[in-house]
PDB file of C-alpha atoms in Angstrom:
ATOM      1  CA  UNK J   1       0.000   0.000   0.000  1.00  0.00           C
ATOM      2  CA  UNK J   2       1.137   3.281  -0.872  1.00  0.00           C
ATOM      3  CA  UNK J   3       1.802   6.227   1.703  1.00  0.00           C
ATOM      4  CA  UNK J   4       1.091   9.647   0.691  1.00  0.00           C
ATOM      5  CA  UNK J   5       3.405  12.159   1.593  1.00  0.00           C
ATOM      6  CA  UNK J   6       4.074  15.797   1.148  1.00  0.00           C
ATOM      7  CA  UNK J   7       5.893  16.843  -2.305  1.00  0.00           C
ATOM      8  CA  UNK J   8       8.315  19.447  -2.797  1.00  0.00           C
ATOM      9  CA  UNK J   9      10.950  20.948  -5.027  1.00  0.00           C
ATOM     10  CA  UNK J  10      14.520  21.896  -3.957  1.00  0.00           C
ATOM     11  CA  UNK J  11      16.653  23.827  -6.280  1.00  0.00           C
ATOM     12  CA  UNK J  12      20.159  23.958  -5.653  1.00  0.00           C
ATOM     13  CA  UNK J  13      22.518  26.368  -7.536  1.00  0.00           C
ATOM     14  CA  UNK J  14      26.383  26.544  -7.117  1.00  0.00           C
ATOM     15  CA  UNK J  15      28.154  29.787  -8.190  1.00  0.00           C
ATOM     16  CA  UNK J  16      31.705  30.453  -7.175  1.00  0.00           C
ATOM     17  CA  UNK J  17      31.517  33.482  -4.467  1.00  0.00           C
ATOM     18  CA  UNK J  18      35.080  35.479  -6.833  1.00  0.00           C
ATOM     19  CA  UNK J  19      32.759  37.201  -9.152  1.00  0.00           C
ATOM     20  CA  UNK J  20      29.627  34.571  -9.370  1.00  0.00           C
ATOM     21  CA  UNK J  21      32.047  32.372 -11.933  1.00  0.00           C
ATOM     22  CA  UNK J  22      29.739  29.168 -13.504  1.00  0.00           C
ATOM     23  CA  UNK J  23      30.800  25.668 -11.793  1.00  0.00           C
ATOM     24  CA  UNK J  24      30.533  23.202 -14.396  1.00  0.00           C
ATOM     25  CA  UNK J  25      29.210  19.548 -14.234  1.00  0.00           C
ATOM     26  CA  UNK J  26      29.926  16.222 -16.832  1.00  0.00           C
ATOM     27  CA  UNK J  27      28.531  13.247 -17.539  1.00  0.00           C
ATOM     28  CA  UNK J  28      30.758  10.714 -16.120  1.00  0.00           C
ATOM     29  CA  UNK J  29      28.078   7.289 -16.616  1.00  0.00           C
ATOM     30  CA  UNK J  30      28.161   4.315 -14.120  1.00  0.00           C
ATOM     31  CA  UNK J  31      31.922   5.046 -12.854  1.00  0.00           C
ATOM     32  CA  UNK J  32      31.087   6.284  -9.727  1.00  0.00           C
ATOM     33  CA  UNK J  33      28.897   6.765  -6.984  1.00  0.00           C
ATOM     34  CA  UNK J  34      26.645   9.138  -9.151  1.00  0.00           C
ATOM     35  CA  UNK J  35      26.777   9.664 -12.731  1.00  0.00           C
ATOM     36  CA  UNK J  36      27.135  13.226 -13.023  1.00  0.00           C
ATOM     37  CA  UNK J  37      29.941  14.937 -11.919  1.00  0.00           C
ATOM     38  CA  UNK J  38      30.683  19.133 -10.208  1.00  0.00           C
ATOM     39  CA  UNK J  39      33.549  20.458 -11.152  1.00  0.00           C
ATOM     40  CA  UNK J  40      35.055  22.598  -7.999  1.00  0.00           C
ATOM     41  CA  UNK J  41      37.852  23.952  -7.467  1.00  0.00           C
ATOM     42  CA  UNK J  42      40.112  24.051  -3.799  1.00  0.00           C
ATOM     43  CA  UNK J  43      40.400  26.908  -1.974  1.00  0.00           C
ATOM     44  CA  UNK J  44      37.482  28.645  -3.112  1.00  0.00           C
ATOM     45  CA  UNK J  45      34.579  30.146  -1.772  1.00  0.00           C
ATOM     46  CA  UNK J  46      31.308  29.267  -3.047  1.00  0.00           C
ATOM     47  CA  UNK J  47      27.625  30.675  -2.765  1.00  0.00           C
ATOM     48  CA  UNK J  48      24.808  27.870  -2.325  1.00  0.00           C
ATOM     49  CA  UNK J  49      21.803  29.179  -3.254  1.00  0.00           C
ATOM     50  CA  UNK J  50      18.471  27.515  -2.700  1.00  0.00           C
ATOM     51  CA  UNK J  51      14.801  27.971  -3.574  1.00  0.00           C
ATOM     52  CA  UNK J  52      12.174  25.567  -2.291  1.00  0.00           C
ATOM     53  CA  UNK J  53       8.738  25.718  -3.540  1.00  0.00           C
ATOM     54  CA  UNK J  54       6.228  25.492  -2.084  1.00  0.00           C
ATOM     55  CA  UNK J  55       7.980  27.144   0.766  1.00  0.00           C
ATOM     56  CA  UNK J  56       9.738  25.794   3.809  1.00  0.00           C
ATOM     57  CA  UNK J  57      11.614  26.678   6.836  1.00  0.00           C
ATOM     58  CA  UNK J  58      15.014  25.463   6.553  1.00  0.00           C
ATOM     59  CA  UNK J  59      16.075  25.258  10.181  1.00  0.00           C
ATOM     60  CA  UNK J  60      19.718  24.559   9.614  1.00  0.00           C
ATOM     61  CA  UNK J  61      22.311  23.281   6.746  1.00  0.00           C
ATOM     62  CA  UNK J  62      25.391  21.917   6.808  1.00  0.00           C
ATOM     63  CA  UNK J  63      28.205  20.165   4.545  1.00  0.00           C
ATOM     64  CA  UNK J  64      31.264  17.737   5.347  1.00  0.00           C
ATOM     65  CA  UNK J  65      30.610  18.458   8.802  1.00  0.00           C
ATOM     66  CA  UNK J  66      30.596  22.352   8.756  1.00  0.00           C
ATOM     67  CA  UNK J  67      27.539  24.247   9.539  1.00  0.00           C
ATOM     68  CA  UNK J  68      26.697  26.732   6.522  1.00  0.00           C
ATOM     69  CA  UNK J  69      26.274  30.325   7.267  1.00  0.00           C
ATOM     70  CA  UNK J  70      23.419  31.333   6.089  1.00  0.00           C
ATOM     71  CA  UNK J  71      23.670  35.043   4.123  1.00  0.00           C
ATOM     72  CA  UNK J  72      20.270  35.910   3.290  1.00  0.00           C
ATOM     73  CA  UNK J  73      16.467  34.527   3.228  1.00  0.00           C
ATOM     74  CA  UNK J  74      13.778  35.508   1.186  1.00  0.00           C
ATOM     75  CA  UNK J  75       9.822  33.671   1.745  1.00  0.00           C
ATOM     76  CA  UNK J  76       7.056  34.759  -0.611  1.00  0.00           C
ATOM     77  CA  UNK J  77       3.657  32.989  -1.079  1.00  0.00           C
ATOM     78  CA  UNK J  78       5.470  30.659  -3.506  1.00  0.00           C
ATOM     79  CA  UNK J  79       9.011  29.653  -3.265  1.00  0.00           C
ATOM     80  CA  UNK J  80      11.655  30.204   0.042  1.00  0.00           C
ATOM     81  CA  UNK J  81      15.362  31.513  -0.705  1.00  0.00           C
ATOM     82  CA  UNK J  82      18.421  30.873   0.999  1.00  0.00           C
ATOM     83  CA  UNK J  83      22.184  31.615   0.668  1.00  0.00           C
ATOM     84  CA  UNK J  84      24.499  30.046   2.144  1.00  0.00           C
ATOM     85  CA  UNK J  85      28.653  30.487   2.091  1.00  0.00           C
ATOM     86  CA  UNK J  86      30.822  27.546   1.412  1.00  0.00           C
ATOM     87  CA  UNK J  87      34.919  27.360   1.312  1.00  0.00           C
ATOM     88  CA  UNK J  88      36.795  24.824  -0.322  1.00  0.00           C
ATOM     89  CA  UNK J  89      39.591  25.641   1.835  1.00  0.00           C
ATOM     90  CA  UNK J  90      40.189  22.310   3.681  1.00  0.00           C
ATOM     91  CA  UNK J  91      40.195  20.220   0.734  1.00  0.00           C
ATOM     92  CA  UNK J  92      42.711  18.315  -1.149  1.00  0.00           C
ATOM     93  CA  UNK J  93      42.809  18.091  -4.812  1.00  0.00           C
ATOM     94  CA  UNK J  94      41.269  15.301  -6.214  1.00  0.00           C
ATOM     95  CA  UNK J  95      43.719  12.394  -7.930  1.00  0.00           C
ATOM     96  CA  UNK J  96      42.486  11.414 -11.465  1.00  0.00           C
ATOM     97  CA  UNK J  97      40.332   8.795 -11.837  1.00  0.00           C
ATOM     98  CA  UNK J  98      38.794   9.694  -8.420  1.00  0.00           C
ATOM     99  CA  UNK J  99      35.150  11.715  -7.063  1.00  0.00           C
ATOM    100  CA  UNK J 100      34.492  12.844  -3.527  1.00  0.00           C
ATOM    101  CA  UNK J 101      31.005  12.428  -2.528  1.00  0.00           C
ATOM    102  CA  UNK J 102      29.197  15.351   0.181  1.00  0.00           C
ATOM    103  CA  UNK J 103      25.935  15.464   1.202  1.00  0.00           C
ATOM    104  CA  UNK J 104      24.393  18.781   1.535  1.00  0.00           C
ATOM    105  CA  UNK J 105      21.998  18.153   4.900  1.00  0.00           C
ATOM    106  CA  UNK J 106      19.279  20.582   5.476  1.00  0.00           C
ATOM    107  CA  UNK J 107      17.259  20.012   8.501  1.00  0.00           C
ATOM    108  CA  UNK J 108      13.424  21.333   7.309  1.00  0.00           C
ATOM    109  CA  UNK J 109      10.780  22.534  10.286  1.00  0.00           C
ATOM    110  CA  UNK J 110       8.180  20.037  11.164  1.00  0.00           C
ATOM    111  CA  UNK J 111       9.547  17.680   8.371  1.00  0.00           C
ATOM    112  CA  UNK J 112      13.419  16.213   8.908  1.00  0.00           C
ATOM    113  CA  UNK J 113      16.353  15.849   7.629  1.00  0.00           C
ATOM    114  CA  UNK J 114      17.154  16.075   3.660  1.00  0.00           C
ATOM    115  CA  UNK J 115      20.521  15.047   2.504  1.00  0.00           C
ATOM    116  CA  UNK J 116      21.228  15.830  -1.136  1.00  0.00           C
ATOM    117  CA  UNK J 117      24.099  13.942  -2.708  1.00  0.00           C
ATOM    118  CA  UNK J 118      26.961  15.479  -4.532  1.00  0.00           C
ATOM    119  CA  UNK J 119      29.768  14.098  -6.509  1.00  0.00           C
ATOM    120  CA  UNK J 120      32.718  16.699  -6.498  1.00  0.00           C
ATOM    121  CA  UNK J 121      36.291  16.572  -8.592  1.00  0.00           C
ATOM    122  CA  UNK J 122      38.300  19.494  -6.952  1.00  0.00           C
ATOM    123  CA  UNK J 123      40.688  20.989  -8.888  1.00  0.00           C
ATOM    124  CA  UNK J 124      43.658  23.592  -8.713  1.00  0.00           C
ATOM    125  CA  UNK J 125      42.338  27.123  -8.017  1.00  0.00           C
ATOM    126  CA  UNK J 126      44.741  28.030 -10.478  1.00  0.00           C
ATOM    127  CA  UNK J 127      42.860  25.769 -13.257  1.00  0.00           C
ATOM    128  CA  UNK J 128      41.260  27.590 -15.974  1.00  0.00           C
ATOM    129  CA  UNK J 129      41.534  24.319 -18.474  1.00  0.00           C
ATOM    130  CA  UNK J 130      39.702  21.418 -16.958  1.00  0.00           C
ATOM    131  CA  UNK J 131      37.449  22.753 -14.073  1.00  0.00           C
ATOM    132  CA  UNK J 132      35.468  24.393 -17.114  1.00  0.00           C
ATOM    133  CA  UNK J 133      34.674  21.233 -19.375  1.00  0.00           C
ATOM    134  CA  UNK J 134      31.152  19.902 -19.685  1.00  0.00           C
ATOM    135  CA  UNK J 135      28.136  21.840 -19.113  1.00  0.00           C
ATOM    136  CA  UNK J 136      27.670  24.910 -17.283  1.00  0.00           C
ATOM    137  CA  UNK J 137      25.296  24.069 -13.761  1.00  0.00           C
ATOM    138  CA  UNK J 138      22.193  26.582 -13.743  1.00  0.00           C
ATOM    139  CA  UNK J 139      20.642  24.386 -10.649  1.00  0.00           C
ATOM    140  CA  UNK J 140      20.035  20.682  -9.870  1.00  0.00           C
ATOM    141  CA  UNK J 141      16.343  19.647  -9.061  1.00  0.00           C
ATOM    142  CA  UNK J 142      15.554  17.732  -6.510  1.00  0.00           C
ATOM    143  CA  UNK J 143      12.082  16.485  -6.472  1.00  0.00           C
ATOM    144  CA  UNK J 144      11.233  15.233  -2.723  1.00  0.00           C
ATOM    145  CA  UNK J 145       8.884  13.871  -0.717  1.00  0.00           C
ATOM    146  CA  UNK J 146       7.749  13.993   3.231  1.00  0.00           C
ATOM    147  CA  UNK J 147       5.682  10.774   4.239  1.00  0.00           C
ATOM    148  CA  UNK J 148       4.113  11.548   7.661  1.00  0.00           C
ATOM    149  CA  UNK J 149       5.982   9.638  10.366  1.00  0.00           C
ATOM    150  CA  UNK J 150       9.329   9.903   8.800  1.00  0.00           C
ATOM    151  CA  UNK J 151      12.215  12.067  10.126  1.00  0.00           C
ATOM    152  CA  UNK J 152      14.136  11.369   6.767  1.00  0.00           C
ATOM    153  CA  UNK J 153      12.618  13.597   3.870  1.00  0.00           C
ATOM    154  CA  UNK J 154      13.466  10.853   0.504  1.00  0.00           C
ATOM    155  CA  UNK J 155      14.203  12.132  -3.131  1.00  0.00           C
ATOM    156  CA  UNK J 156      12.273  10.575  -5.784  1.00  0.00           C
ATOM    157  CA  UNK J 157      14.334  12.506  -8.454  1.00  0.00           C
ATOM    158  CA  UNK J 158      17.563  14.573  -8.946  1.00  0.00           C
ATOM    159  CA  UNK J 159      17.997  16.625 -12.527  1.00  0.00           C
ATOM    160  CA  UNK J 160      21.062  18.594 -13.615  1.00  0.00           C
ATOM    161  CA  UNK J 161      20.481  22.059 -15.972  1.00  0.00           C
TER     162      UNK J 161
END
């Protein structure tokens, strides 16, 4: 029997926080983890930006451990912004043939906790060559779902533009 739950939409944009520079993503097929790669690069700062619709309180986020500061909310009858800052300060570059996976957790009033997966290749800050192949990342959609009960909120489907 199926449970009925509450649906909801989170979009998730990366921009580097030097001059809102595009982060890039590829297609990297049944290699790793995921299938679709972000291109990042170390010792960086980057602004997360996220818009939920319809709108909810996001209580608190976090990534590899570090609480996110948030910068700036915005809640209209429709959709819920935040900003958050992230540094790539503390992390290594990443050896070819090799992904780092994160999980962006966002702890939602009255609902739980949503981790969204991410599958990072961290280059030199210095890299102008390969950090910029593939596809430039508007947002990634993450279609989720609340069942009643649950303190996990589950992701029925993740899409990169």
């Amino acid at each position: 029997m199926s449970q009925k739950g509450h649906k909801f939409q989170v979009l998730l944009s990366i921009k580097r926080d030097d001059g809102n520079a595009l982060v890039f993503y590829k297609q990297d097929g049944q290699r790793f983890e995921n299938d679709i790669t972000i291109k990042m690069k170390v010792q960086t700062p980057y602004k997360l930006l996220l818009t939920v619709r319809p709108p909810q309180k996001i209580k608190l986020a976090s990534m590899k451990g570090e609480e996110l500061e948030m910068t700036s909310e915005e809640v209209n009858s429709e959709t819920t912004k935040y900003a958050f800052e992230w540094n790539s300060n503390n992390i290594p570059v990443t050896k070819k043939n090799r992904r780092l996976s994160f999980n962006l957790i966002l702890e939602i009033q009255n609902m739980g906790v949503l981790e969204l997966p991410l599958q990072m290749k961290f280059y030199n800050a210095a890299d102008t060559h390969h950090s910029a192949w593939g596809k430039s990342l508007n947002h990634i959609e993450f279609n989720c779902m609340h069942k009643t009960g649950n303190s996990l909120v589950e992701i029925f489907s993740t899409v990169y533009r």
